[in-house]
Short mmCIF file of C-alpha atoms in Angstrom, two decimals:
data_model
loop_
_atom_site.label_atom_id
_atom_site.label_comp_id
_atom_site.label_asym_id
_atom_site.label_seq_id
_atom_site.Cartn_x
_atom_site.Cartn_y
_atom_site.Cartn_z
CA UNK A 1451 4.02 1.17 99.98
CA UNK A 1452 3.32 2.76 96.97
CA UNK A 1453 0.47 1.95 94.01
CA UNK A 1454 -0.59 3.31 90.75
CA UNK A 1455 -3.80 2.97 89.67
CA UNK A 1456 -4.70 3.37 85.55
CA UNK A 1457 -8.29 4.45 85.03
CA UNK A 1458 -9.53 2.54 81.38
CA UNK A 1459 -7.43 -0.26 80.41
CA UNK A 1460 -8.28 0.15 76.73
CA UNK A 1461 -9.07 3.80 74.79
CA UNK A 1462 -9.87 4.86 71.48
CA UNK A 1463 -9.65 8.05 70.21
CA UNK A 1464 -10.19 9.38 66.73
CA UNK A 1465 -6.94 10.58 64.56
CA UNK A 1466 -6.50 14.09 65.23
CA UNK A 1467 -8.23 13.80 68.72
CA UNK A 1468 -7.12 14.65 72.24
CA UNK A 1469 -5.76 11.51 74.01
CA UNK A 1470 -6.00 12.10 77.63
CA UNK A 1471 -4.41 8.57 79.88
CA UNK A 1472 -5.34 8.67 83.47
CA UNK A 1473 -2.93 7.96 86.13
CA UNK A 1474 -3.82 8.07 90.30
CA UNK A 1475 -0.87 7.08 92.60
CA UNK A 1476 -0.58 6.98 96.31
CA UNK A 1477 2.89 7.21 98.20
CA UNK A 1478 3.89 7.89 101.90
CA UNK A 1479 6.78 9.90 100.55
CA UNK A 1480 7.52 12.11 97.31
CA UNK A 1481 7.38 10.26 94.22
CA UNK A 1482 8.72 10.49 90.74
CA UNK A 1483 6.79 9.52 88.55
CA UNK A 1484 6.71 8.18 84.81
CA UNK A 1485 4.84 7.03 81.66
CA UNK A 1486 6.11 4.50 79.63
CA UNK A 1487 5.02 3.46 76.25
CA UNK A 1488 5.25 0.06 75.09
CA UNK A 1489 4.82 -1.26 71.29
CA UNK A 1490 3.91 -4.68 70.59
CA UNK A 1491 6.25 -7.40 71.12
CA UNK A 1492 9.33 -4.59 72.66
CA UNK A 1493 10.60 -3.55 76.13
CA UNK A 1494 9.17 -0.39 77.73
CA UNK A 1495 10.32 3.74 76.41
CA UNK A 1496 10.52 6.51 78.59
CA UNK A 1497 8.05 8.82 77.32
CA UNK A 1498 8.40 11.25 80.30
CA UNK A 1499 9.44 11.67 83.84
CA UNK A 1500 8.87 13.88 86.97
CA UNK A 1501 11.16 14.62 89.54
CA UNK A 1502 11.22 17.69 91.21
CA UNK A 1503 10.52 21.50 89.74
CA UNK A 1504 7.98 22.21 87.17
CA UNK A 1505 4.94 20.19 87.20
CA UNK A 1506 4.37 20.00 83.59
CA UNK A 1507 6.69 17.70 82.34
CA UNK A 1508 7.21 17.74 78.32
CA UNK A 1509 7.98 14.35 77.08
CA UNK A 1510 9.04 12.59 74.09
CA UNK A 1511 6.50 12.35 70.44
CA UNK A 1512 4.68 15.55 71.57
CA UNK A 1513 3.16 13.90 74.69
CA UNK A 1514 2.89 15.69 78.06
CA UNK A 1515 1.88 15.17 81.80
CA UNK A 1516 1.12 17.31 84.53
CA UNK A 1517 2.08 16.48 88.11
CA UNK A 1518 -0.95 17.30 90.53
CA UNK A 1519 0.19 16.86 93.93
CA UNK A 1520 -3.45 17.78 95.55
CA UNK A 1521 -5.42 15.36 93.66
CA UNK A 1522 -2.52 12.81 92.95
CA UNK A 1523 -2.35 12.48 89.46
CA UNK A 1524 -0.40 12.39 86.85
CA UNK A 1525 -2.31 12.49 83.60
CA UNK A 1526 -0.74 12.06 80.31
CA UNK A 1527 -2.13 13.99 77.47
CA UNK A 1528 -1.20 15.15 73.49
CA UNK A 1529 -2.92 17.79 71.82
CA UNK A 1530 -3.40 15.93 68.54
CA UNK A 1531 -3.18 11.96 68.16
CA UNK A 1532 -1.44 10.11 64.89
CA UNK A 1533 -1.66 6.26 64.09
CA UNK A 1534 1.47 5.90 65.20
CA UNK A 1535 0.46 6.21 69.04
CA UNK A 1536 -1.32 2.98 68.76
CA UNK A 1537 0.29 1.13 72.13
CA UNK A 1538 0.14 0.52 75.45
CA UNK A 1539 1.18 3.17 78.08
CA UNK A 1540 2.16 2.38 81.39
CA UNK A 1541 2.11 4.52 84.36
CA UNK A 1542 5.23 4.04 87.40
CA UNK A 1543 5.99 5.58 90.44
CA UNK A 1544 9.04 5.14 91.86
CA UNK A 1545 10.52 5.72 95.53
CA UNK A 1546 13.75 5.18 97.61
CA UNK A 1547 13.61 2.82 100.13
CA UNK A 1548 17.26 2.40 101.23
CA UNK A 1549 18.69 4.85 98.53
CA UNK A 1550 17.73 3.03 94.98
CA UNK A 1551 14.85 2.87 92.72
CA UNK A 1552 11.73 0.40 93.19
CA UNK A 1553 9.75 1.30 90.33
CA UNK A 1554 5.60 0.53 90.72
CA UNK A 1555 3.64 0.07 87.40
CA UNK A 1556 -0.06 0.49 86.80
CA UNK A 1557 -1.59 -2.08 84.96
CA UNK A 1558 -1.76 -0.43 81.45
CA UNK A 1559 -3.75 1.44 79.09
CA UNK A 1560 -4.09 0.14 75.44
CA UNK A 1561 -4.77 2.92 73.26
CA UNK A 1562 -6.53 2.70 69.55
CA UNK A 1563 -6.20 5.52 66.93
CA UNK A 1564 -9.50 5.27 64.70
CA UNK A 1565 -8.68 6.88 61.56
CA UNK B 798 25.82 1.68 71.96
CA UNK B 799 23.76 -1.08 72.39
CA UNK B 800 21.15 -1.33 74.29
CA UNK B 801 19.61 -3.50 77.38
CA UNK B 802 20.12 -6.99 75.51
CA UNK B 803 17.85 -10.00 76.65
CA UNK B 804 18.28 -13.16 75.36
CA UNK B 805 16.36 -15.50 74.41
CA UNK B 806 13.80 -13.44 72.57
CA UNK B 807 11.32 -16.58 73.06
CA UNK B 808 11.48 -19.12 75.38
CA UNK B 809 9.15 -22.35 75.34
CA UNK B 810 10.11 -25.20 77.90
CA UNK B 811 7.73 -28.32 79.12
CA UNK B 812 6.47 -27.81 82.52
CA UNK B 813 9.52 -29.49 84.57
CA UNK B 814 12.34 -27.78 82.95
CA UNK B 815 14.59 -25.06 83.81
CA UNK B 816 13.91 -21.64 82.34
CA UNK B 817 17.39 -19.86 82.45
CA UNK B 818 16.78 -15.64 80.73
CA UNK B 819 19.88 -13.64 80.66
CA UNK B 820 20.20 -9.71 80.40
CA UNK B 821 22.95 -7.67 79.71
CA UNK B 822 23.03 -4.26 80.60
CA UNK B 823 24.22 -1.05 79.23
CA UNK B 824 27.32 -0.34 78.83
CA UNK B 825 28.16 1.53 82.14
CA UNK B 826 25.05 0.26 84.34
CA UNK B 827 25.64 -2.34 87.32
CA UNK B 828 22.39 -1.77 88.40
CA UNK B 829 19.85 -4.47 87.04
CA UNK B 830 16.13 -5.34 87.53
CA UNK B 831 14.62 -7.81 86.62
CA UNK B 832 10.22 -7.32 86.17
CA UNK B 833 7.09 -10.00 85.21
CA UNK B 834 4.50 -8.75 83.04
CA UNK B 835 1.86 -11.53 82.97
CA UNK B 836 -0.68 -11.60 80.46
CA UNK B 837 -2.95 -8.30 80.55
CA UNK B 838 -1.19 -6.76 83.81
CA UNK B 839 1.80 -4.50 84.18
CA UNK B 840 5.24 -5.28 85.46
CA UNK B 841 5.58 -6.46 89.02
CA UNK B 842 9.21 -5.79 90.30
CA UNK B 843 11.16 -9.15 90.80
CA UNK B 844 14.80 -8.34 92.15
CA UNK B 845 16.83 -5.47 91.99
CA UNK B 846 20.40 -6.67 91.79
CA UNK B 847 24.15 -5.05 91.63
CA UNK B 848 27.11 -6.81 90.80
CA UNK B 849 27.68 -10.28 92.76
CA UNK B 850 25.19 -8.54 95.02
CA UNK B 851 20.84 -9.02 95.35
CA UNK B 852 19.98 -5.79 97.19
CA UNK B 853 16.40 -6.25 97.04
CA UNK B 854 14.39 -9.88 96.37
CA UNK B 855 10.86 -8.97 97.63
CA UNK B 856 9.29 -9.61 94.21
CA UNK B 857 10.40 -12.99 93.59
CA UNK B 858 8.65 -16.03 94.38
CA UNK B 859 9.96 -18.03 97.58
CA UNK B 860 10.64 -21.43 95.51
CA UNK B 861 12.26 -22.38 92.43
CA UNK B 862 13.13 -18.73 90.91
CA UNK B 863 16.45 -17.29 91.61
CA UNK B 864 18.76 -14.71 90.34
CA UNK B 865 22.29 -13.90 90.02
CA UNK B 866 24.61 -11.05 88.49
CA UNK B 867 27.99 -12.25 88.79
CA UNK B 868 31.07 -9.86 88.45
CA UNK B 869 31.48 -11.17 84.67
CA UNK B 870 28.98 -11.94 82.25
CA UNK B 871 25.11 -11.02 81.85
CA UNK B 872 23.13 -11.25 84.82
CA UNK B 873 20.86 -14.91 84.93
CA UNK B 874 17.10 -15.27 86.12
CA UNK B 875 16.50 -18.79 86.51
CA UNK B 876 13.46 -20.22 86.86
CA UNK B 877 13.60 -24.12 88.32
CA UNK B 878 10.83 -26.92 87.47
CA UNK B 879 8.58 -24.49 85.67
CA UNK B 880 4.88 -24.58 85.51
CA UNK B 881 2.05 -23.14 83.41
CA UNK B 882 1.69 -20.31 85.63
CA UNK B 883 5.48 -18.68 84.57
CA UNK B 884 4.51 -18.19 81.25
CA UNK B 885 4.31 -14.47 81.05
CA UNK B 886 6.85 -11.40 79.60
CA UNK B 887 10.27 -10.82 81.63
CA UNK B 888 11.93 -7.92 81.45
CA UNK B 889 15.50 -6.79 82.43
CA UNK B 890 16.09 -3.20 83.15
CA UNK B 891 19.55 -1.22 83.78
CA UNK B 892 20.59 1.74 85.52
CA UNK B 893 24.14 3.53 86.18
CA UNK B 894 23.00 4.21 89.57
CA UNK B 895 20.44 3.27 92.06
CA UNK B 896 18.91 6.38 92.66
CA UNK B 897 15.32 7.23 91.58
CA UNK B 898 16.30 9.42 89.24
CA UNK B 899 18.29 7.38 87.48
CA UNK B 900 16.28 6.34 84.05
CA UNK B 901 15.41 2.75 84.46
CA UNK B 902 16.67 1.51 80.56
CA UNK B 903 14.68 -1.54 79.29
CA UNK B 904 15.25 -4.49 77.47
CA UNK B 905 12.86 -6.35 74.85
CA UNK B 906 12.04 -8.93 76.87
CA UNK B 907 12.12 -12.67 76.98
CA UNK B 908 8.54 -14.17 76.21
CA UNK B 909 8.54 -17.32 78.56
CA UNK B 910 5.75 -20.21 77.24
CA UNK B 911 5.44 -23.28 79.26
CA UNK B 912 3.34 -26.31 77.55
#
């Protein structure tokens, strides 16, 4: 069975600041793996995916994540953060058992953008 | 093109009633999902479904929750007798195919709140 663990279930960061979101995940077989950002009160948004190939994986709203199979992570990181970040972010991996997608979430990160 | 619609947006019922959420995929998708975000945890899978057809019902609870997706009309997630502990977030999510990496589209949710 898979898991995904979320290290911090809130952060703050300052406006202009490096937001770094830790993901860990463990699965018996290649994963893919995704963030998804959620805004009060709304469904889940793909922010970014990885499947197979290049382990940096650009993703929507200038955020990125780089797939690290020796130390299973999958951090999500932007260079520079704006107000408009302010949500929660969800880490997922997904496998298939039997050919379709069973999707794991972690249990959240809830970041703050102090301006 | 709309979206993964969920309907109703709120939901409040007396502990007793029935709880019936309904989801309508994309246009395209026969793959739906239905996931339980409880307050302050991520989404737990529930039951992957295809039309007339539950592939996969690990996630839902034994008694009094059940799920259909019949070949006409939005897929139902009915919840029987309801109690205190079903309030929480549900959310319906669509694919075109089963396959991991298919994009998992979401819906807003139905917000559940038992008295």
């Amino acid at each position: 069975a898979q898991s995904v663990t979320q290290l911090g279930s809130h952060v703050s960061v300052s406006e202009g600041a490096l937001v770094l979101l830790r993901c860990n995940y463990s699965s018996s077989v290649p994963p893919y793996l995704f963030w998804y950002v959620q805004y009060p009160n709304q469904g889940l948004q793909l922010l970014l995916k990885y499947t197979t190939g290049a382990t940096l994986v650009k993703g929507i709203n200038g955020f990125e994540a780089e797939f690290k199979k020796s130390e299973t992570s999958f951090h999500l990181t932007k260079p520079s953060a704006h107000m408009s970040d302010a949500a929660e972010y969800f880490c997922a991996v997904s496998v298939s058992p039997g050919g379709y997608q069973k999707v794991t979430f972690g249990t959240g990160t809830k970041l703050q953008v102090i301006p | 093109n709309a979206g993964v619609m969920q309907n109703p947006r709120h939901l409040v019922r007396r502990r007793g009633q029935e709880a019936r959420l309904r989801c309508s995929p994309m246009k395209g998708h026969s793959h739906v999902y239905w996931y339980r975000q409880l307050p302050e945890e991520g989404l737990k899978f529930m039951v992957y479904l295809q039309k007339e057809n539950i592939i996969d019902e690990s996630g839902m609870p034994k008694e009094r929750f059940s799920a259909e997706f019949p070949k006409e009309g939005p897929s139902i997630l009915r919840i029987q007798q309801v109690v205190r502990g079903d309030s929480a977030a549900y959310f319906c999510a669509s694919s075109r195919l089963g396959t991991s990496y298919n994009e998992q589209f979401f819906g807003p949710g139905t917000r559940l709140t038992v008295l």
